[in-house]
Amino acid sequence: MSFDTLGLSEKVLAAVDAAGYKEPTAIQAGAIPQVLERRDILGIAQTGTGKTASFTLPMLTLLEKGRARARMPRTLILEPTRELAAQVEENFERYGTNHKLNVALLIGGVSFADQDRKLDRGTDVLIATPGRLLDHFERGKLLLQGVEILVIDEADRMLDMGFIPDIERICKLIPFTRQTLFFSATMPPEIQRLTDTFLQNPARIEVAPTATTAENVSQHLKASPSKDYEKRAALRDLLEGAEDLQNAIVFCNRKRDVSTLFRSLERHEYNVGALHGDMDQRTRMMMLDNFRKGNIKLLVASDVAARGLDIPEVSHVFNFDVPINAEDYVHRIGRTGRAGRSGAAYTLVTGEDKKYLEAIETLIKQSIEWLGEPIDFEAAAKERKARRKGGKSAKSESSNDNDAPQAKTSGRRRSQSKQRETVSEPSQEQQDALTPASVSELPQKAVNKKPKSGKHEPAFGAGVHIPAFLLREPRPKKAS
Ligand code: AMP
């Protein structure tokens, strides 16, 4: 199938051609003709399926007729996060190069005055997060009765983030004669109720249900010790062993671990960035931009920070932790193997992850292959039990498992763990660097900080080699 048959305008087709897209994705082929027919849409599709273009392209075509009036946007797109809102804006810029449309973004972290000015000028496309939109509305700077098309994107994520009451309020503020385009990766009951209330006879287009992972993604499990520093060493082993690794996202369950892992990889001279929900907007955008451009090869991220982001061409996904929510596994894996390319996903599994792993394998209806020996969950459970009972003795036994050289340990846990970190991980000074720093500082360092030296090898100890492209650029030597 080609884009020519979908009913898009010449201007839009020229932009699609310029973007290099040869044929529409399933959600685009299904949704675009229906949107152009002015039908409501219920699109069940995850990110990575081309869903953004499935609404931006027909909207651009429809917007060619008519013009905007001050403070009365013609179309409204609701996104759960600022990043997603910014990405949709970029889509309008990319596909709307042949149009003269005013696009405004209402997101937190940008001054109201600037946003007011844009609204006063008359807006064809308003892209907003729900809270910020309502702030503007309540200040009387925005009238919603001119909205002809309402897009609600990533509805299940809106639900996770507690935005549903805001969405309901916004839906009631917009004339019911509008056209509504509604997208969600999953359909929990709360979302079903919302669509029953606010959509009129929608065309339902469902692609790649979230319980399936792409066939072109190879998935592997790797047994790992549970201690953080040992896990970090296990991750480095995976990074070193991964074939055809061009760039990767490394997922952690907790944002605290995002910071720690980021710092650890940085100390090991990887070309790494981090992304998590607490970072300020500017830093997140900068980080993402650098990753997209290939300036950063590894991105450490939490689920909340990464879900829905448009990060093209990720060759690998590494799960530093087995996700607690099985669906997050599918979302994470969905970052690779896009648009028919092959991808690889590796998950570190510790003795404590049994039930989470089982939930994932039940959800995706397949068992995932182990790389090397599978973890012995029974033995791990026994060891945990013994540790709980025996306390000290079990602890000292397990501490002998580490690969630290012979060292004079004082017997205190803290010094033992420092000793191990010295081998596989940081020095004393580097350990100190693990103490919390301002989160928003972290990524800037990743991007801006120059490597301490041009030599990478010593940081790894004997026998460890990192592919050069994963390393940060060495600082050019001064001519002397
Ligand atoms: P989305 O699901 O909207 O996040 O899109 C995922 C990625 O697919 C984005 O990087 C788009 O630029 C890209 N994309 C969208 N439509 C197509 C298409 N028809 N052919 C190839 N790539 C596409």
Coordinates of C-alpha atoms and ligand atoms in Angstrom, one line a residue:
M1 CA 0.0 0.0 0.0
S2 CA 1.2 3.5 -0.6
F3 CA 0.4 6.9 1.0
D4 CA -1.2 8.2 -2.2
T5 CA -4.4 6.2 -1.7
L6 CA -5.2 7.4 1.8
G7 CA -6.8 10.8 0.8
L8 CA -4.0 13.1 2.1
S9 CA -3.4 16.5 0.5
E10 CA -0.6 17.1 -2.0
K11 CA 1.3 19.2 0.6
V12 CA 1.2 16.5 3.2
L13 CA 2.2 13.8 0.7
A14 CA 5.2 15.9 -0.3
A15 CA 6.2 16.1 3.4
V16 CA 5.8 12.4 3.8
D17 CA 8.0 11.8 0.8
A18 CA 10.6 14.2 2.2
A19 CA 10.5 12.2 5.5
G20 CA 11.4 9.2 3.5
Y21 CA 8.4 7.0 4.4
K22 CA 7.6 4.5 1.7
E23 CA 4.4 3.0 3.0
P24 CA 2.0 3.7 5.8
T25 CA 2.2 1.6 8.9
A26 CA -0.9 -0.4 9.9
I27 CA -2.3 2.3 12.3
Q28 CA -1.7 4.9 9.6
A29 CA -3.4 2.8 6.9
G30 CA -6.3 2.2 9.2
A31 CA -6.8 5.6 10.8
I32 CA -5.9 8.2 8.1
P33 CA -8.9 7.6 5.7
Q34 CA -11.3 7.5 8.7
V35 CA -10.0 10.7 10.2
L36 CA -10.3 12.4 6.8
E37 CA -13.9 11.1 6.7
R38 CA -14.3 13.1 10.0
R39 CA -15.0 9.9 12.1
D40 CA -14.1 9.5 15.7
I41 CA -11.2 7.1 16.2
L42 CA -10.3 4.6 18.8
G43 CA -6.7 3.7 18.1
I44 CA -5.3 0.9 20.2
A45 CA -1.6 1.2 19.4
Q46 CA 1.6 1.5 21.3
T47 CA 4.3 4.0 20.6
G48 CA 6.6 2.9 17.8
T49 CA 3.8 1.9 15.5
G50 CA 3.7 5.3 13.7
K51 CA 0.6 6.4 15.6
T52 CA 1.7 10.1 15.9
A53 CA 1.7 10.4 12.1
S54 CA -1.6 8.6 12.0
F55 CA -3.3 11.7 13.5
T56 CA -0.9 14.5 12.5
L57 CA -1.0 13.8 8.8
P58 CA -4.7 13.8 8.3
M59 CA -5.1 16.8 10.7
L60 CA -2.7 18.8 8.5
T61 CA -4.8 18.0 5.5
L62 CA -8.1 19.0 7.3
L63 CA -6.5 22.2 8.6
E64 CA -5.8 23.4 5.1
K65 CA -9.3 24.8 5.0
G66 CA -10.2 27.6 7.4
R67 CA -8.1 29.8 9.7
A68 CA -7.5 30.4 13.4
R69 CA -9.0 33.1 15.5
A70 CA -7.4 34.7 18.6
R71 CA -7.5 32.5 21.7
M72 CA -9.7 30.0 20.0
P73 CA -7.5 27.0 18.9
R74 CA -8.9 24.9 16.1
T75 CA -7.5 21.6 17.2
L76 CA -6.3 20.4 20.6
I77 CA -3.9 17.5 21.3
L78 CA -3.5 16.3 24.9
E79 CA -0.4 14.5 25.9
P80 CA 0.5 13.1 29.3
T81 CA 4.1 14.5 29.4
R82 CA 6.0 17.5 28.3
E83 CA 8.3 15.4 26.2
L84 CA 5.5 13.7 24.3
A85 CA 3.9 17.1 23.7
A86 CA 7.2 18.5 22.4
Q87 CA 7.6 15.4 20.1
V88 CA 4.2 16.0 18.6
E89 CA 5.1 19.6 18.0
E90 CA 8.2 18.3 16.2
N91 CA 6.0 16.1 14.1
F92 CA 3.9 19.1 13.0
E93 CA 7.1 20.9 12.1
R94 CA 8.4 18.0 10.1
Y95 CA 5.2 17.1 8.3
G96 CA 3.8 20.7 8.2
T97 CA 6.8 22.3 6.3
N98 CA 4.6 23.1 3.4
H99 CA 1.8 24.6 5.6
K100 CA 1.7 28.0 7.3
L101 CA 0.1 26.9 10.5
N102 CA 0.5 28.3 14.0
V103 CA 1.3 25.5 16.4
A104 CA 1.5 26.3 20.2
L105 CA 2.7 24.2 23.0
L106 CA 1.3 24.6 26.5
I107 CA 3.5 22.7 28.9
G108 CA 4.9 23.4 32.4
G109 CA 8.3 25.0 32.7
V110 CA 7.6 27.6 30.0
S111 CA 6.4 31.1 30.9
F112 CA 2.7 31.8 30.7
A113 CA 3.4 35.2 29.0
D114 CA 5.1 33.5 26.0
Q115 CA 2.3 31.0 25.7
D116 CA -0.4 33.7 26.0
R117 CA 1.2 35.6 23.1
K118 CA 1.1 32.5 20.9
L119 CA -2.6 31.9 21.8
D120 CA -3.5 35.6 21.1
R121 CA -2.0 35.2 17.6
G122 CA -4.5 32.5 16.8
T123 CA -3.6 28.8 17.0
D124 CA -4.3 26.1 14.5
V125 CA -2.8 23.3 16.6
L126 CA -2.6 23.5 20.4
I127 CA -0.6 20.7 22.0
A128 CA -0.9 20.6 25.8
T129 CA -0.6 18.6 28.9
P130 CA -3.9 18.5 30.7
G131 CA -2.9 20.5 33.9
R132 CA -1.3 23.3 32.0
L133 CA -4.2 23.6 29.6
L134 CA -6.7 23.9 32.5
D135 CA -4.4 26.6 34.1
H136 CA -4.6 28.7 31.0
F137 CA -8.3 28.1 30.7
E138 CA -8.9 29.1 34.3
R139 CA -6.9 32.3 33.7
G140 CA -9.4 33.1 31.0
K141 CA -6.7 33.2 28.3
L142 CA -8.1 30.3 26.3
L143 CA -11.5 29.6 24.7
L144 CA -12.2 26.0 23.8
Q145 CA -15.5 26.3 21.9
G146 CA -13.6 26.6 18.6
V147 CA -11.9 23.2 18.8
E148 CA -12.9 21.0 15.9
I149 CA -10.6 18.1 16.5
L150 CA -9.6 16.8 19.9
V151 CA -6.8 14.2 20.2
I152 CA -6.3 12.3 23.4
D153 CA -3.0 10.5 23.1
E154 CA -1.5 7.8 25.4
A155 CA -4.8 7.6 27.4
D156 CA -3.6 4.7 29.6
R157 CA -0.6 6.6 30.6
M158 CA -2.9 9.6 31.5
L159 CA -4.7 7.1 33.7
D160 CA -1.4 6.1 35.4
M161 CA -0.6 9.7 36.0
G162 CA -4.0 10.6 37.5
F163 CA -5.1 12.8 34.6
I164 CA -8.5 11.2 33.9
P165 CA -10.6 13.8 35.9
D166 CA -8.8 16.6 34.0
I167 CA -9.5 14.8 30.7
E168 CA -13.1 14.4 31.5
R169 CA -13.3 18.1 32.4
I170 CA -11.6 19.2 29.2
C171 CA -13.9 16.9 27.1
K172 CA -16.9 18.7 28.6
L173 CA -15.5 22.1 27.7
I174 CA -15.3 21.3 24.0
P175 CA -18.4 21.3 21.8
F176 CA -19.7 17.8 21.3
T177 CA -19.8 18.4 17.5
R178 CA -16.0 18.0 17.6
Q179 CA -14.2 15.0 16.1
T180 CA -12.3 13.0 18.7
L181 CA -9.2 10.9 18.1
F182 CA -8.4 8.7 21.0
F183 CA -5.2 6.6 21.4
S184 CA -4.2 4.1 24.1
A185 CA -1.8 1.2 24.2
T186 CA -4.1 -0.8 26.5
M187 CA -7.8 -0.7 27.3
P188 CA -8.3 -1.0 31.1
P189 CA -11.9 -0.6 32.3
E190 CA -11.5 3.1 33.2
I191 CA -10.3 3.9 29.7
Q192 CA -13.2 1.9 28.2
R193 CA -15.6 3.9 30.2
L194 CA -14.1 7.1 29.0
T195 CA -14.3 6.1 25.3
D196 CA -17.9 5.0 25.8
T197 CA -18.8 8.4 27.2
F198 CA -16.8 10.7 24.9
L199 CA -16.5 9.0 21.5
Q200 CA -19.3 8.8 19.0
N201 CA -19.4 5.7 16.9
P202 CA -15.7 5.5 16.6
A203 CA -13.7 3.6 14.0
R204 CA -11.7 1.1 16.1
I205 CA -8.2 0.3 14.8
E206 CA -6.1 -2.1 16.9
V207 CA -2.5 -2.9 16.1
A208 CA 0.0 -5.1 17.9
P209 CA -1.6 -5.7 21.3
T210 CA 0.7 -4.9 24.2
A211 CA 1.0 -8.5 25.2
T212 CA 3.0 -9.3 22.2
T213 CA 6.7 -8.6 21.7
A214 CA 8.0 -8.2 18.1
E215 CA 9.3 -11.4 16.5
N216 CA 12.3 -9.6 15.1
V217 CA 13.6 -8.9 18.7
S218 CA 15.7 -11.6 20.2
Q219 CA 15.2 -11.8 24.0
H220 CA 17.5 -13.2 26.5
L221 CA 17.8 -13.6 30.3
K222 CA 21.0 -13.4 32.2
A223 CA 21.4 -14.7 35.7
S224 CA 22.9 -12.0 38.0
P225 CA 23.8 -11.7 41.6
S226 CA 21.4 -9.3 43.5
K227 CA 23.9 -7.0 45.0
D228 CA 23.9 -3.7 43.1
Y229 CA 27.6 -3.5 42.3
E230 CA 27.7 -7.1 41.1
K231 CA 24.7 -6.4 39.0
R232 CA 26.4 -3.4 37.5
A233 CA 29.4 -5.6 36.7
A234 CA 27.0 -8.2 35.1
L235 CA 25.5 -5.4 33.0
R236 CA 28.9 -4.4 31.8
D237 CA 29.6 -8.0 30.8
L238 CA 26.4 -7.9 28.7
L239 CA 27.3 -4.6 27.1
E240 CA 30.7 -6.0 26.2
G241 CA 29.3 -9.2 24.8
A242 CA 26.4 -7.7 22.8
E243 CA 26.6 -8.1 19.1
D244 CA 26.0 -5.3 16.7
L245 CA 25.3 -2.9 19.5
Q246 CA 24.8 0.6 18.1
N247 CA 22.9 2.3 20.9
A248 CA 20.8 1.1 23.8
I249 CA 18.5 2.0 26.5
V250 CA 19.2 0.5 30.0
F251 CA 16.0 0.4 32.1
C252 CA 16.0 0.5 35.9
N253 CA 12.9 0.0 38.1
R254 CA 13.8 2.9 40.4
K255 CA 14.9 6.4 39.6
R256 CA 17.4 6.2 42.4
D257 CA 19.1 3.3 40.5
V258 CA 19.0 5.4 37.3
S259 CA 21.3 7.9 38.9
T260 CA 23.6 5.3 40.5
L261 CA 23.9 3.3 37.3
F262 CA 24.5 6.3 35.2
R263 CA 27.3 7.5 37.4
S264 CA 28.8 4.0 37.5
L265 CA 28.8 3.6 33.7
E266 CA 30.2 7.1 33.4
R267 CA 33.0 6.2 35.7
H268 CA 33.7 3.3 33.5
E269 CA 34.0 5.7 30.6
Y270 CA 30.9 4.7 28.7
N271 CA 29.3 7.2 26.6
V272 CA 26.1 7.4 28.7
G273 CA 23.2 9.7 29.5
A274 CA 20.3 9.3 31.9
L275 CA 16.6 10.1 31.9
H276 CA 14.2 10.1 34.7
G277 CA 11.0 11.8 35.8
D278 CA 12.6 14.3 38.2
M279 CA 14.9 15.9 35.8
D280 CA 14.1 19.4 34.7
Q281 CA 12.6 19.8 31.2
R282 CA 15.5 21.4 29.6
T283 CA 17.9 18.7 30.7
R284 CA 15.6 15.9 29.6
M285 CA 15.1 17.4 26.2
M286 CA 18.8 18.0 25.8
M287 CA 19.6 14.4 26.9
L288 CA 17.0 13.0 24.5
D289 CA 18.2 15.1 21.6
N290 CA 21.8 13.9 22.2
F291 CA 20.7 10.3 22.3
R292 CA 18.7 10.8 19.1
K293 CA 21.6 12.3 17.3
G294 CA 23.9 9.5 18.4
N295 CA 26.1 11.7 20.7
I296 CA 25.1 9.5 23.5
K297 CA 25.2 5.7 23.0
L298 CA 23.7 4.4 26.2
L299 CA 20.7 5.9 27.9
V300 CA 19.8 4.9 31.4
A301 CA 16.1 5.4 32.0
S302 CA 13.1 4.6 34.2
D303 CA 9.8 3.5 32.8
V304 CA 8.0 6.7 33.5
A305 CA 10.6 8.8 31.9
A306 CA 10.9 6.7 28.7
R307 CA 7.4 5.5 28.0
G308 CA 6.0 7.0 24.9
L309 CA 9.2 8.8 23.8
D310 CA 10.1 8.8 20.2
I311 CA 13.6 7.3 20.2
P312 CA 14.2 5.9 16.8
E313 CA 16.6 3.1 16.0
V314 CA 17.6 1.6 19.3
S315 CA 19.5 -1.6 18.5
H316 CA 19.4 -3.0 22.1
V317 CA 17.4 -2.8 25.3
F318 CA 18.9 -3.9 28.6
N319 CA 16.8 -4.4 31.6
F320 CA 19.0 -3.8 34.6
D321 CA 16.0 -4.9 36.7
V322 CA 13.2 -7.3 35.8
P323 CA 10.2 -4.9 35.6
I324 CA 7.7 -5.4 38.4
N325 CA 4.8 -4.6 36.0
A326 CA 4.8 -7.2 33.2
E327 CA 3.4 -4.8 30.7
D328 CA 6.4 -2.5 31.2
Y329 CA 8.5 -5.4 29.9
V330 CA 6.6 -5.2 26.6
H331 CA 6.9 -1.4 26.5
R332 CA 10.6 -1.6 27.2
I333 CA 11.2 -4.2 24.5
G334 CA 9.1 -2.2 22.1
R335 CA 12.0 0.3 22.0
T336 CA 13.9 -2.0 19.7
G337 CA 13.1 -3.9 16.6
R338 CA 11.0 -1.1 15.2
A339 CA 9.8 -0.7 11.6
G340 CA 11.0 -4.3 10.8
R341 CA 14.6 -3.8 11.9
S342 CA 16.0 -6.5 14.2
G343 CA 16.7 -5.8 17.8
A344 CA 18.0 -7.5 20.9
A345 CA 16.8 -7.3 24.5
Y346 CA 18.7 -8.6 27.6
T347 CA 17.3 -8.9 31.1
L348 CA 19.3 -9.3 34.2
V349 CA 17.5 -11.7 36.6
T350 CA 18.3 -12.2 40.2
G351 CA 17.2 -14.8 42.7
E352 CA 14.4 -12.5 43.9
D353 CA 12.8 -12.0 40.5
K354 CA 10.9 -15.3 40.1
K355 CA 7.4 -14.1 40.3
Y356 CA 8.0 -11.0 38.1
L357 CA 9.7 -13.2 35.4
E358 CA 6.8 -15.6 35.5
A359 CA 4.3 -12.8 35.1
I360 CA 6.2 -11.6 32.0
E361 CA 6.4 -15.0 30.4
T362 CA 2.7 -15.6 31.1
L363 CA 1.8 -12.2 29.5
I364 CA 3.9 -12.7 26.4
K365 CA 3.0 -16.4 26.2
Q366 CA 6.5 -17.5 25.6
S367 CA 9.5 -18.4 27.7
I368 CA 12.6 -16.3 27.3
E369 CA 15.9 -18.0 26.5
W370 CA 18.7 -17.9 29.1
L371 CA 22.1 -16.8 28.1
G372 CA 24.3 -19.1 30.0
E373 CA 23.1 -20.9 33.1
P374 CA 19.6 -20.1 34.3
I375 CA 19.2 -18.8 37.8
D376 CA 18.4 -21.4 40.4
F377 CA 15.4 -19.8 42.1
E378 CA 15.1 -22.6 44.6
A379 CA 18.6 -22.3 45.8
A380 CA 18.3 -18.5 46.0
A381 CA 15.1 -18.8 48.1
K382 CA 16.8 -21.3 50.4
E383 CA 19.8 -19.0 50.7
R384 CA 17.5 -16.1 51.6
K385 CA 15.7 -18.2 54.2
A386 CA 19.0 -19.3 55.7
R387 CA 20.2 -15.7 55.7
R388 CA 17.1 -14.6 57.5
K389 CA 17.5 -17.4 60.1
G390 CA 21.2 -17.6 60.4
G391 CA 22.0 -13.9 60.1
K392 CA 25.7 -13.4 60.3
S393 CA 27.0 -16.8 59.3
A394 CA 25.1 -16.9 56.1
K395 CA 26.2 -13.4 55.3
S396 CA 29.8 -14.1 55.7
E397 CA 29.5 -17.2 53.6
S398 CA 27.9 -15.4 50.7
S399 CA 30.4 -12.6 50.9
N400 CA 33.1 -15.1 49.9
D401 CA 31.4 -15.6 46.6
N402 CA 32.6 -12.3 45.3
D403 CA 35.6 -12.0 43.0
A404 CA 37.5 -9.5 45.1
P405 CA 41.2 -10.2 45.6
Q406 CA 42.4 -11.2 49.0
A407 CA 42.0 -8.3 51.2
K408 CA 42.3 -7.4 54.9
T409 CA 38.6 -6.9 55.7
S410 CA 37.6 -5.7 59.1
G411 CA 34.6 -8.0 59.0
R412 CA 32.2 -5.1 58.9
R413 CA 29.8 -5.2 56.0
R414 CA 30.5 -1.7 54.8
S415 CA 34.2 -2.2 54.4
Q416 CA 33.7 -5.5 52.6
S417 CA 31.4 -4.0 50.1
K418 CA 33.8 -1.1 49.6
Q419 CA 36.5 -3.6 48.9
R420 CA 34.5 -5.3 46.3
E421 CA 33.5 -2.1 44.7
T422 CA 37.2 -1.3 44.4
V423 CA 37.7 -4.2 42.1
S424 CA 34.7 -4.3 39.9
E425 CA 33.7 -0.7 40.4
P426 CA 34.8 2.6 41.8
S427 CA 37.7 3.7 43.9
Q428 CA 37.2 5.3 47.3
E429 CA 36.9 8.7 45.7
Q430 CA 34.4 7.4 43.2
Q431 CA 32.4 5.8 46.0
D432 CA 32.0 9.2 47.5
A433 CA 30.7 10.4 44.3
L434 CA 27.8 8.0 44.7
T435 CA 26.4 10.2 47.3
P436 CA 23.3 12.0 45.9
A437 CA 24.0 14.9 43.6
S438 CA 21.4 17.2 42.2
V439 CA 19.6 15.0 39.7
S440 CA 19.4 17.7 37.1
E441 CA 23.1 18.0 37.2
L442 CA 23.7 14.4 36.2
P443 CA 22.8 14.4 32.5
Q444 CA 24.6 17.6 31.8
K445 CA 27.7 16.1 33.1
A446 CA 27.2 13.1 30.8
V447 CA 27.0 15.3 27.9
N448 CA 29.5 18.0 28.7
K449 CA 32.1 16.4 30.9
K450 CA 35.3 15.7 29.2
P451 CA 36.9 12.3 29.9
K452 CA 39.6 12.5 32.5
S453 CA 42.1 11.0 30.2
G454 CA 42.4 9.5 26.8
K455 CA 43.2 6.1 28.2
H456 CA 40.2 3.9 29.0
E457 CA 41.6 0.6 29.8
P458 CA 42.8 1.1 33.4
A459 CA 39.2 1.7 34.6
F460 CA 38.3 -1.9 33.8
G461 CA 40.9 -4.0 35.2
A462 CA 42.5 -6.9 33.3
G463 CA 40.8 -8.7 30.5
V464 CA 37.8 -6.3 30.1
H465 CA 37.4 -4.6 26.8
I466 CA 34.7 -2.2 25.8
P467 CA 33.9 -1.6 22.1
A468 CA 35.4 1.8 21.2
F469 CA 32.1 3.2 19.9
L470 CA 30.6 2.9 23.4
L471 CA 33.3 4.9 24.9
R472 CA 33.3 8.6 25.3
E473 CA 35.5 10.6 22.9
P474 CA 39.0 11.1 24.4
R475 CA 40.0 14.7 25.0
P476 CA 42.3 15.7 22.1
K477 CA 45.9 15.9 23.2
K478 CA 47.4 19.4 23.3
A479 CA 50.2 19.9 20.9
S480 CA 53.3 20.6 22.8
Ligands
AMP1 P1 5.4 6.8 16.8 O1 4.7 5.4 16.9 O2 4.5 7.8 16.3 O3 6.2 7.1 18.0 O4 6.5 6.6 15.6 C1 7.6 5.8 15.7 C2 8.7 6.1 14.7 O5 8.3 5.6 13.4 C3 9.0 7.6 14.5 O6 10.4 7.8 14.6 C4 8.5 8.0 13.1 O7 9.3 9.0 12.5 C5 8.5 6.6 12.4 N1 7.5 6.5 11.3 C6 6.2 6.9 11.4 N2 5.6 6.5 10.3 C7 6.4 5.8 9.5 C8 6.3 5.2 8.2 N3 5.2 5.2 7.5 N4 7.4 4.6 7.7 C9 8.6 4.6 8.4 N5 8.7 5.2 9.6 C10 7.7 5.8 10.2

